[in-house]
JSON list of C-alpha atoms in Angstrom, two decimals:
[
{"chain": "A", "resi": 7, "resn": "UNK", "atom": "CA", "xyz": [150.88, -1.21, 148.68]},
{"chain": "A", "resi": 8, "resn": "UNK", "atom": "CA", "xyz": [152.44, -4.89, 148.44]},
{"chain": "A", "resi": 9, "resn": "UNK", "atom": "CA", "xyz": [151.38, -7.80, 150.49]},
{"chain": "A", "resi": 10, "resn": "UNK", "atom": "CA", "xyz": [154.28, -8.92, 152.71]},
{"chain": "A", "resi": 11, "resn": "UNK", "atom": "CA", "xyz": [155.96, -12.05, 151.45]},
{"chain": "A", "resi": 12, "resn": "UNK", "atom": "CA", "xyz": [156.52, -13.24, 154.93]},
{"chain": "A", "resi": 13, "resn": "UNK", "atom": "CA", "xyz": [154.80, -13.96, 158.55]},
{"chain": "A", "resi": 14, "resn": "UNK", "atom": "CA", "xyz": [155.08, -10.85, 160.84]},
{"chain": "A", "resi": 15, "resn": "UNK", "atom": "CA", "xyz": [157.60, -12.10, 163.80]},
{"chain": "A", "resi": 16, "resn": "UNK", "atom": "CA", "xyz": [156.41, -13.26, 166.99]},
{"chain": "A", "resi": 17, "resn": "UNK", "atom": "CA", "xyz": [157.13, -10.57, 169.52]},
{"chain": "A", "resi": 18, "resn": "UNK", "atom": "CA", "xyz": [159.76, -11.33, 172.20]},
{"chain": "A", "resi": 19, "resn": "UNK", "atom": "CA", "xyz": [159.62, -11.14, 176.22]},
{"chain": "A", "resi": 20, "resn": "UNK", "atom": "CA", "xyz": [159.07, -7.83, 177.65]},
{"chain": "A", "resi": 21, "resn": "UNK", "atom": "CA", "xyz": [162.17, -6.32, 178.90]},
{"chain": "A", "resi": 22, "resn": "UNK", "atom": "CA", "xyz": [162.06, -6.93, 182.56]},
{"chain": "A", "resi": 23, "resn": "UNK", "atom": "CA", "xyz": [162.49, -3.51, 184.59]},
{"chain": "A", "resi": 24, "resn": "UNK", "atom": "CA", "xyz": [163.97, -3.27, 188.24]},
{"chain": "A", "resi": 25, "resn": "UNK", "atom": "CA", "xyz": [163.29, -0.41, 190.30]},
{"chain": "A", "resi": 26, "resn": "UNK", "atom": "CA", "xyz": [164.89, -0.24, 193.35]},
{"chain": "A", "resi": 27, "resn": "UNK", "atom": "CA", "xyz": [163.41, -0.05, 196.52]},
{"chain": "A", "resi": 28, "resn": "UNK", "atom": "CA", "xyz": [164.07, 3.45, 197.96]},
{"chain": "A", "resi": 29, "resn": "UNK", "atom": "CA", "xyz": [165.91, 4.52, 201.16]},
{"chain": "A", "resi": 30, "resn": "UNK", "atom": "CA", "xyz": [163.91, 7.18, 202.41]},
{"chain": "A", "resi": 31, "resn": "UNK", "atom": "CA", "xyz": [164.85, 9.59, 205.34]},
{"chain": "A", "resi": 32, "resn": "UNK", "atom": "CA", "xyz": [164.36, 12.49, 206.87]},
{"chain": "A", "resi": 33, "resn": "UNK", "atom": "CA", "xyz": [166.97, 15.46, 207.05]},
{"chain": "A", "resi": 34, "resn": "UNK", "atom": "CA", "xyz": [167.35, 17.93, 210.16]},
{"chain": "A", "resi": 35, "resn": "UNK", "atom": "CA", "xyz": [165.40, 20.72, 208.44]},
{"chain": "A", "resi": 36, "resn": "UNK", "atom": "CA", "xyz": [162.38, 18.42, 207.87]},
{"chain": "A", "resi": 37, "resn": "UNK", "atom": "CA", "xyz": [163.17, 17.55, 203.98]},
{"chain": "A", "resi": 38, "resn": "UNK", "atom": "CA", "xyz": [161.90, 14.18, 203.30]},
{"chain": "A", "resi": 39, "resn": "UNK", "atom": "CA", "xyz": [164.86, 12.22, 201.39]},
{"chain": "A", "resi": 40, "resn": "UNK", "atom": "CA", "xyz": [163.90, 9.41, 198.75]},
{"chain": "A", "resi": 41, "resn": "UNK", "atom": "CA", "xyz": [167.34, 7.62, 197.42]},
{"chain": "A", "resi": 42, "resn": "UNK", "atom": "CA", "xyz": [167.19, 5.00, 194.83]},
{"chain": "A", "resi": 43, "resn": "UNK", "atom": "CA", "xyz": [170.51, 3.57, 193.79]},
{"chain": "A", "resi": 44, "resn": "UNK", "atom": "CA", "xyz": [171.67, 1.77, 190.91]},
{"chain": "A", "resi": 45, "resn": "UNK", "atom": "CA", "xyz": [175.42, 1.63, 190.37]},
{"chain": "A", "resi": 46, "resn": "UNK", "atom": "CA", "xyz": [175.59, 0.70, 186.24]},
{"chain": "A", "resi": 47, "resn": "UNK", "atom": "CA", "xyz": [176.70, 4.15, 185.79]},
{"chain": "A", "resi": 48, "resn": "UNK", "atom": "CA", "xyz": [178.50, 6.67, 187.02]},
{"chain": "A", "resi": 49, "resn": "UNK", "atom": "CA", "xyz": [176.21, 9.20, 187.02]},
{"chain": "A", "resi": 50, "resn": "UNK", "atom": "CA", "xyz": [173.95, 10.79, 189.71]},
{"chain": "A", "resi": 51, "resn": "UNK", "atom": "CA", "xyz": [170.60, 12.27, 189.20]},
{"chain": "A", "resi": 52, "resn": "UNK", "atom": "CA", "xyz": [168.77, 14.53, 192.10]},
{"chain": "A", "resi": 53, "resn": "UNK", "atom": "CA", "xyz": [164.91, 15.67, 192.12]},
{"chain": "A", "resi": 54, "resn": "UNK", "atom": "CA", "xyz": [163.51, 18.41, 194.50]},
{"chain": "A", "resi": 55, "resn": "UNK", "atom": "CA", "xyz": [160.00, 18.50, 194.53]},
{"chain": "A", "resi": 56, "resn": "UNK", "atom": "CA", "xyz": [158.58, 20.86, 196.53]},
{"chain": "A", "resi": 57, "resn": "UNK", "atom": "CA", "xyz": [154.82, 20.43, 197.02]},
{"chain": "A", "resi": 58, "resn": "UNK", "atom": "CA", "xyz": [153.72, 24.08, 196.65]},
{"chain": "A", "resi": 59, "resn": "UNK", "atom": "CA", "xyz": [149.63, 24.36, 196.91]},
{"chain": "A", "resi": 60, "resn": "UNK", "atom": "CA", "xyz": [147.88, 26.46, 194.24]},
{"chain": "A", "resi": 61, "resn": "UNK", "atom": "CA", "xyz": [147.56, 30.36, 195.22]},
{"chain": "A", "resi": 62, "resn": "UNK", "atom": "CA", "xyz": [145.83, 32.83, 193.62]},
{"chain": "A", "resi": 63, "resn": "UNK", "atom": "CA", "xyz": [148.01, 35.50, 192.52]},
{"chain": "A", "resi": 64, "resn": "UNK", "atom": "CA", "xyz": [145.18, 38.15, 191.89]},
{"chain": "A", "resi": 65, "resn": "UNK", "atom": "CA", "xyz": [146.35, 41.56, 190.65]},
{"chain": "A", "resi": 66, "resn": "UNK", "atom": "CA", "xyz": [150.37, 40.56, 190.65]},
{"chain": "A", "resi": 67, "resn": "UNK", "atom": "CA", "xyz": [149.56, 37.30, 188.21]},
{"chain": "A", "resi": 68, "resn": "UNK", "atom": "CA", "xyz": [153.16, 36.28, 186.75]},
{"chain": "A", "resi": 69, "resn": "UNK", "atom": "CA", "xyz": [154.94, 35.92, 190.01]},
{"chain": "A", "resi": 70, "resn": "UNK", "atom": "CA", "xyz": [154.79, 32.76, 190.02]},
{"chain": "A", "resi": 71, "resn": "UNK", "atom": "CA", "xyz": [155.98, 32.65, 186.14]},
{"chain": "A", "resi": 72, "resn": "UNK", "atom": "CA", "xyz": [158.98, 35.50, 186.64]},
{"chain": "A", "resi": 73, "resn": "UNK", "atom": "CA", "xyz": [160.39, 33.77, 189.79]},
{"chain": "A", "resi": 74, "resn": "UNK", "atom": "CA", "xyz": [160.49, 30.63, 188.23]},
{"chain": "A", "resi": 75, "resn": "UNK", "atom": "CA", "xyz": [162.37, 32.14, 185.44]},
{"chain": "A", "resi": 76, "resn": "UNK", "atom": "CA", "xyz": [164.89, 33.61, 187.68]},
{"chain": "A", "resi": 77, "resn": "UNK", "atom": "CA", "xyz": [165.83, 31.32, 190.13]},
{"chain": "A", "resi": 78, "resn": "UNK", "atom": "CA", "xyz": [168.63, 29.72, 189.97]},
{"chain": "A", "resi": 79, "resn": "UNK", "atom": "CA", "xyz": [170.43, 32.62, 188.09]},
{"chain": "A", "resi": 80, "resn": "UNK", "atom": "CA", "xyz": [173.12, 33.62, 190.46]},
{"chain": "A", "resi": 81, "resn": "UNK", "atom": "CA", "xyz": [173.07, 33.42, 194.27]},
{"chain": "A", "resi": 82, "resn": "UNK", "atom": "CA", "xyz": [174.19, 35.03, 196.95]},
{"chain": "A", "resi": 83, "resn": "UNK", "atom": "CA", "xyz": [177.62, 33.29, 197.51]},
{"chain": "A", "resi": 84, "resn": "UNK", "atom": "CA", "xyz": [178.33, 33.55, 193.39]},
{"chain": "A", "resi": 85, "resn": "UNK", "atom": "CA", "xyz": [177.19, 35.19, 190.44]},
{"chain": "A", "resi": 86, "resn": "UNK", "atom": "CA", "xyz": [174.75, 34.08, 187.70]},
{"chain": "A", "resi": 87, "resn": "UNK", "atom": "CA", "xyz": [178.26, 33.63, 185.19]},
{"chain": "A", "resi": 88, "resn": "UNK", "atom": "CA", "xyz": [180.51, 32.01, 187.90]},
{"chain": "A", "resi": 89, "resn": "UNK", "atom": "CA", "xyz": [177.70, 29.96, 188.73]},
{"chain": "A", "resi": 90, "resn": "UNK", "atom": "CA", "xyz": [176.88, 28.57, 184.99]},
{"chain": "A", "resi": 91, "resn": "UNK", "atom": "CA", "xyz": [180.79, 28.05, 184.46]},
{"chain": "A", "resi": 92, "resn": "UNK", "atom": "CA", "xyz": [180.64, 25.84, 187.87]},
{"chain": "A", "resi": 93, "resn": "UNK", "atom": "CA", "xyz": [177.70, 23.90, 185.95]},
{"chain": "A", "resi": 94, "resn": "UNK", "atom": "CA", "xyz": [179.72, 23.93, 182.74]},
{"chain": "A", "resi": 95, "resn": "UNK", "atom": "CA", "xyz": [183.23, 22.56, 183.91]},
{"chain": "A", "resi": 96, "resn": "UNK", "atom": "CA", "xyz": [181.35, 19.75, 185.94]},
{"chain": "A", "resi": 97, "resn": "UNK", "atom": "CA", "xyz": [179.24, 19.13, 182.85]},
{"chain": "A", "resi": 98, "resn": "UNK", "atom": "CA", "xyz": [176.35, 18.96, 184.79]},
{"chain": "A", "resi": 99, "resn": "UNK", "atom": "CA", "xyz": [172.93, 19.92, 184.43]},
{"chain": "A", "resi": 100, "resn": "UNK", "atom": "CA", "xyz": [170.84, 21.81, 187.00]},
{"chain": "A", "resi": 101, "resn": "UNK", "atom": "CA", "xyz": [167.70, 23.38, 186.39]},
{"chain": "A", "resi": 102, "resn": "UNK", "atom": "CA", "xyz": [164.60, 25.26, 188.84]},
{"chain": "A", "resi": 103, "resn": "UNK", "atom": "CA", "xyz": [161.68, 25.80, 188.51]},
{"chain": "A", "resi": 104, "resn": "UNK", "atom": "CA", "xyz": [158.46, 26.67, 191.61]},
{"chain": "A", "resi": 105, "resn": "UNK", "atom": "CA", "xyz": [157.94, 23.00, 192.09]},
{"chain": "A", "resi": 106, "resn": "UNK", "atom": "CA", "xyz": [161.75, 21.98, 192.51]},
{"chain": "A", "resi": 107, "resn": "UNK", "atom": "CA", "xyz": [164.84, 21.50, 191.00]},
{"chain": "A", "resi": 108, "resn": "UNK", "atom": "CA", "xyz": [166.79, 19.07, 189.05]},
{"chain": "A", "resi": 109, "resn": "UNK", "atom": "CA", "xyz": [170.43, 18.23, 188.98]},
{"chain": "A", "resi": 110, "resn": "UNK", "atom": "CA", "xyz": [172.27, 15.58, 187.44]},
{"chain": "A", "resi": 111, "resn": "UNK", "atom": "CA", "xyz": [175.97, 14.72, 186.12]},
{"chain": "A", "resi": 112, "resn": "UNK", "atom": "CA", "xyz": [179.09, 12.21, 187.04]},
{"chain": "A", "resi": 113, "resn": "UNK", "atom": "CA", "xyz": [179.10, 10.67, 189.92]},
{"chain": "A", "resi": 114, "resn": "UNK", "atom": "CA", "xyz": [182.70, 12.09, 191.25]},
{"chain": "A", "resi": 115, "resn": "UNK", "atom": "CA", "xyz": [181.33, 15.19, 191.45]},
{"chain": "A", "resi": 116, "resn": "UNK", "atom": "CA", "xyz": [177.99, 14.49, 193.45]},
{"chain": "A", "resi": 117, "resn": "UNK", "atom": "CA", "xyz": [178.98, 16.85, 196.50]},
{"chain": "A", "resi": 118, "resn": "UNK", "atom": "CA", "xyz": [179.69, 19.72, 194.43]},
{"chain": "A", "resi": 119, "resn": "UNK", "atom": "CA", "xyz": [176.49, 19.12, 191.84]},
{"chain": "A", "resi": 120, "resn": "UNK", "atom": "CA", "xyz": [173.86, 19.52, 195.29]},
{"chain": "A", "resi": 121, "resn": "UNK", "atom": "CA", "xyz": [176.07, 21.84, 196.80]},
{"chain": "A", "resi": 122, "resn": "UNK", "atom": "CA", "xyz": [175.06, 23.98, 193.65]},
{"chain": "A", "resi": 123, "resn": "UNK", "atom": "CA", "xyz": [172.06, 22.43, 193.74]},
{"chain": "A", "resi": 124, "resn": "UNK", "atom": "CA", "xyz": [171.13, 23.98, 197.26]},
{"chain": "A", "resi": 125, "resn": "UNK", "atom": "CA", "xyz": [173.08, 27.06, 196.80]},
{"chain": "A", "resi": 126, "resn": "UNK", "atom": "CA", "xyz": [170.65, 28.00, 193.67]},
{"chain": "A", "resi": 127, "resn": "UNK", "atom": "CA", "xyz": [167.27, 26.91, 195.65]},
{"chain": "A", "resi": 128, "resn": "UNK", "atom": "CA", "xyz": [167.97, 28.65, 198.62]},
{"chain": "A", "resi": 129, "resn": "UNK", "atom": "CA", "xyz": [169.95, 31.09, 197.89]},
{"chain": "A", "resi": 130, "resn": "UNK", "atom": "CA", "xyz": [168.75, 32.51, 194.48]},
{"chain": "A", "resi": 131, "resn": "UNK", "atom": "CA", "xyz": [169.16, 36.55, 194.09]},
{"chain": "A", "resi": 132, "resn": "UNK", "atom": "CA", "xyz": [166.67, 38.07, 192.51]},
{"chain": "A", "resi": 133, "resn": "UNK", "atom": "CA", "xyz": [167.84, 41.45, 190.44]},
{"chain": "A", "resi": 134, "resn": "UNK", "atom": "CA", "xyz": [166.16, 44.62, 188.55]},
{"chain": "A", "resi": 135, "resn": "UNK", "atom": "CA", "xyz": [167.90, 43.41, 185.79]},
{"chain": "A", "resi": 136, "resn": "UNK", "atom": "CA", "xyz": [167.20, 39.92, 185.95]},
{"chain": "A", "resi": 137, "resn": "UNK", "atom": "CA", "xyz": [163.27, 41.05, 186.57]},
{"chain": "A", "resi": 138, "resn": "UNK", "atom": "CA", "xyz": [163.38, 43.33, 183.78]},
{"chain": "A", "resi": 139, "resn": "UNK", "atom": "CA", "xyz": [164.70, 40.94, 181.08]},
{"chain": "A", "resi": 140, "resn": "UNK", "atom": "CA", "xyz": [162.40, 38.25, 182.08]},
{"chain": "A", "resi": 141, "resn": "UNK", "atom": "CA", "xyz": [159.76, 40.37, 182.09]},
{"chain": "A", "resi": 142, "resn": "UNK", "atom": "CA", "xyz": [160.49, 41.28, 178.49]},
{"chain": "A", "resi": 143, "resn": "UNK", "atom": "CA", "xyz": [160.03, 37.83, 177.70]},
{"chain": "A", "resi": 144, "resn": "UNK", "atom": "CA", "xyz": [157.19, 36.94, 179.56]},
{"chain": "A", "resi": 145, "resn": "UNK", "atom": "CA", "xyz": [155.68, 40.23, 177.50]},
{"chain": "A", "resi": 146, "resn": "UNK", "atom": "CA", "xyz": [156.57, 39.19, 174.04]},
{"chain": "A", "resi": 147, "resn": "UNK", "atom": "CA", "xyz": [154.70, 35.66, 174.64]},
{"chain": "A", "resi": 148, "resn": "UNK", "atom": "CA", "xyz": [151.98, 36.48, 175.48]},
{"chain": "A", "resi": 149, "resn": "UNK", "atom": "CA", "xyz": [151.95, 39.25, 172.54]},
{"chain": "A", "resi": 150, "resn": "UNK", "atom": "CA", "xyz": [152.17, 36.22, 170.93]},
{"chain": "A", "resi": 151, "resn": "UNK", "atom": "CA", "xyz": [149.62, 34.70, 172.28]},
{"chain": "A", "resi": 152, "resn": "UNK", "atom": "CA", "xyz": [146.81, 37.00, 172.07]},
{"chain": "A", "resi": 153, "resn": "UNK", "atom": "CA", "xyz": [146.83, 35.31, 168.22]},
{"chain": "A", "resi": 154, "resn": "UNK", "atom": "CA", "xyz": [146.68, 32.08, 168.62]},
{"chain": "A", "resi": 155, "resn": "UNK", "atom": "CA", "xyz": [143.61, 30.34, 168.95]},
{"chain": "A", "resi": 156, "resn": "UNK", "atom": "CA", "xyz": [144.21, 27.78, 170.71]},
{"chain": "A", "resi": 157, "resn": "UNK", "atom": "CA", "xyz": [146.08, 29.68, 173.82]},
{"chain": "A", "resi": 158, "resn": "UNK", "atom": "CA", "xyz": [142.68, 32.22, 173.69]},
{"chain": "A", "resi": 159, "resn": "UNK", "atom": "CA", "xyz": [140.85, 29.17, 174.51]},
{"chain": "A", "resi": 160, "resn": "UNK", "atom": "CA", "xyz": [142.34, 27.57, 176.80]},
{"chain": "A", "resi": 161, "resn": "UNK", "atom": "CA", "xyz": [142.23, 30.68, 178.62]},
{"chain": "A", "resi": 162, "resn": "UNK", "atom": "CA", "xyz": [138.79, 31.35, 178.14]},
{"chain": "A", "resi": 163, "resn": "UNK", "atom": "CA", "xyz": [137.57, 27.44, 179.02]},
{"chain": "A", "resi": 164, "resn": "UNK", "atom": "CA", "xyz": [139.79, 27.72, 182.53]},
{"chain": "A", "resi": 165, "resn": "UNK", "atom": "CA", "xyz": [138.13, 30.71, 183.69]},
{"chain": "A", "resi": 166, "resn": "UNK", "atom": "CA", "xyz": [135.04, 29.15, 182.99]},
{"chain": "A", "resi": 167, "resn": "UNK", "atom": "CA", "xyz": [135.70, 25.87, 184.33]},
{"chain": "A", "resi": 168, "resn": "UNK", "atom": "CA", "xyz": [137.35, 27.24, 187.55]},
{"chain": "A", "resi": 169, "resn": "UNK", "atom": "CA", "xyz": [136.32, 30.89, 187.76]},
{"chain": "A", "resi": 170, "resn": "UNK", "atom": "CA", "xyz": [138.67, 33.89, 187.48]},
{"chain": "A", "resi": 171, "resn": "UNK", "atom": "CA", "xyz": [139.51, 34.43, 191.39]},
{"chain": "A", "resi": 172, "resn": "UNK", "atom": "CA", "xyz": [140.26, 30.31, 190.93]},
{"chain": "A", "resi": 173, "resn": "UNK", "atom": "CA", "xyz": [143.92, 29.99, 191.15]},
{"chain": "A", "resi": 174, "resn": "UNK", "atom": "CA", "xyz": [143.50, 27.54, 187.62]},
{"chain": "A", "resi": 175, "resn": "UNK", "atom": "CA", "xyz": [141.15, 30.18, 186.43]},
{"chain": "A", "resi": 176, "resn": "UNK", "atom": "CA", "xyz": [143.62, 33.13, 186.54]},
{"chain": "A", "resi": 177, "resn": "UNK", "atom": "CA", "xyz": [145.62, 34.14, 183.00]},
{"chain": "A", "resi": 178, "resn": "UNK", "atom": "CA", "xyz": [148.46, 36.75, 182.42]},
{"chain": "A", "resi": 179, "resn": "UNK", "atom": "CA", "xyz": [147.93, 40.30, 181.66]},
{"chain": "A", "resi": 180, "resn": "UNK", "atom": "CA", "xyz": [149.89, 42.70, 180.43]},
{"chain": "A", "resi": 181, "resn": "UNK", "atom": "CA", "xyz": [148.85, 44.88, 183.16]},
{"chain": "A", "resi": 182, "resn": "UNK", "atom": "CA", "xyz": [149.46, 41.93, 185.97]},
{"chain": "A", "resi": 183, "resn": "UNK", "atom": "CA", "xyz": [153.06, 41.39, 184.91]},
{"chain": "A", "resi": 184, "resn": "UNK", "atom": "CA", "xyz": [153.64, 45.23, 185.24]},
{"chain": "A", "resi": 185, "resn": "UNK", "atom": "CA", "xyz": [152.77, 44.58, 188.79]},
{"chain": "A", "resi": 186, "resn": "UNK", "atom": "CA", "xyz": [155.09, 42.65, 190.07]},
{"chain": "A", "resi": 187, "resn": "UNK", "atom": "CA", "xyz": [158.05, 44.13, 191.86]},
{"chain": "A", "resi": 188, "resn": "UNK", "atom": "CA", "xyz": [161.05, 42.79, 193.88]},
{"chain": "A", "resi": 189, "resn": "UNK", "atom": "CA", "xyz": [159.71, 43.83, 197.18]}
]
């Protein structure tokens, strides 16, 4: 390795960052609304984060991990393709998940991106099919799982350090994700 032939440059002022102070309101139904604008773009971004508490899941473990894999995937008013073209042709991005949702895209089409938004949090249908497949998936990892090291423990130190009826303590069986139903 060669000595540099010159002085390392003297770092410049840190970039200065401006968040916005946020509007906040609450909606008719009790949601909580947070807005922060900033108009350099045209582009929107929406969070929903719903504050779900921890629940043990006991024999039906993987509820939690199936429904968040199939929510969003169709609703009641369109179906899971017609729905994913609507994301498509806005070129949008919206995503689920148990703790919320995410949406973002240009800013002309901000009524229709929550409008799908909404539609796909509150209106999600849930199918054999869908179940099924996702099932099949959930399966398969944790098949691949059972050989890696690292996933064994980190199984094995949560039940320790929270206890299997612990909600943190629980893990995925093969048996617990055979469990779970639509009804």
């Amino acid at each position: 390795m060669q000595a540099q032939d010159r002085p390392q440059p003297k770092p410049g002022p840190a970039p200065v960052i401006n968040i916005g102070k946020p509007q906040t309101f609450e909606l008719k139904n009790g949601l909580k609304v947070m807005v922060v604008e900033n108009h350099k773009l045209p582009r929107v971004s929406f969070n929903l984060t719903i504050d779900n508490a921890p629940y043990a899941e006991g024999s039906k473990k993987g509820v939690a991990d199936l429904t968040s894999s199939m929510i969003g995937n169709g609703t009641k008013t369109m179906p899971k393709d017609k729905f994913n073209e609507e994301v498509d042709f806005l070129g949008a991005n919206i995503g689920f998940s148990l703790s919320g949702a995410y949406g973002s895209g240009l800013s002309k089409y901000t009524d229709k991106i929550l409008s799908l938004m909404v539609d796909g949090a509150l209106n999600s249908v849930f199918t054999q099919e869908e179940l099924e497949k996702e099932r099949a998936k959930l399966l398969e990892g944790l098949k691949a799982n059972e050989k890696s090291v690292e996933a064994v423990a980190g199984r094995v130190e949560d039940v320790l350090f929270y206890g299997k009826s612990h909600p943190n303590g629980e893990y995925l069986t093969e048996e617990t994700i055979k469990n779970v139903t639509l009804e």
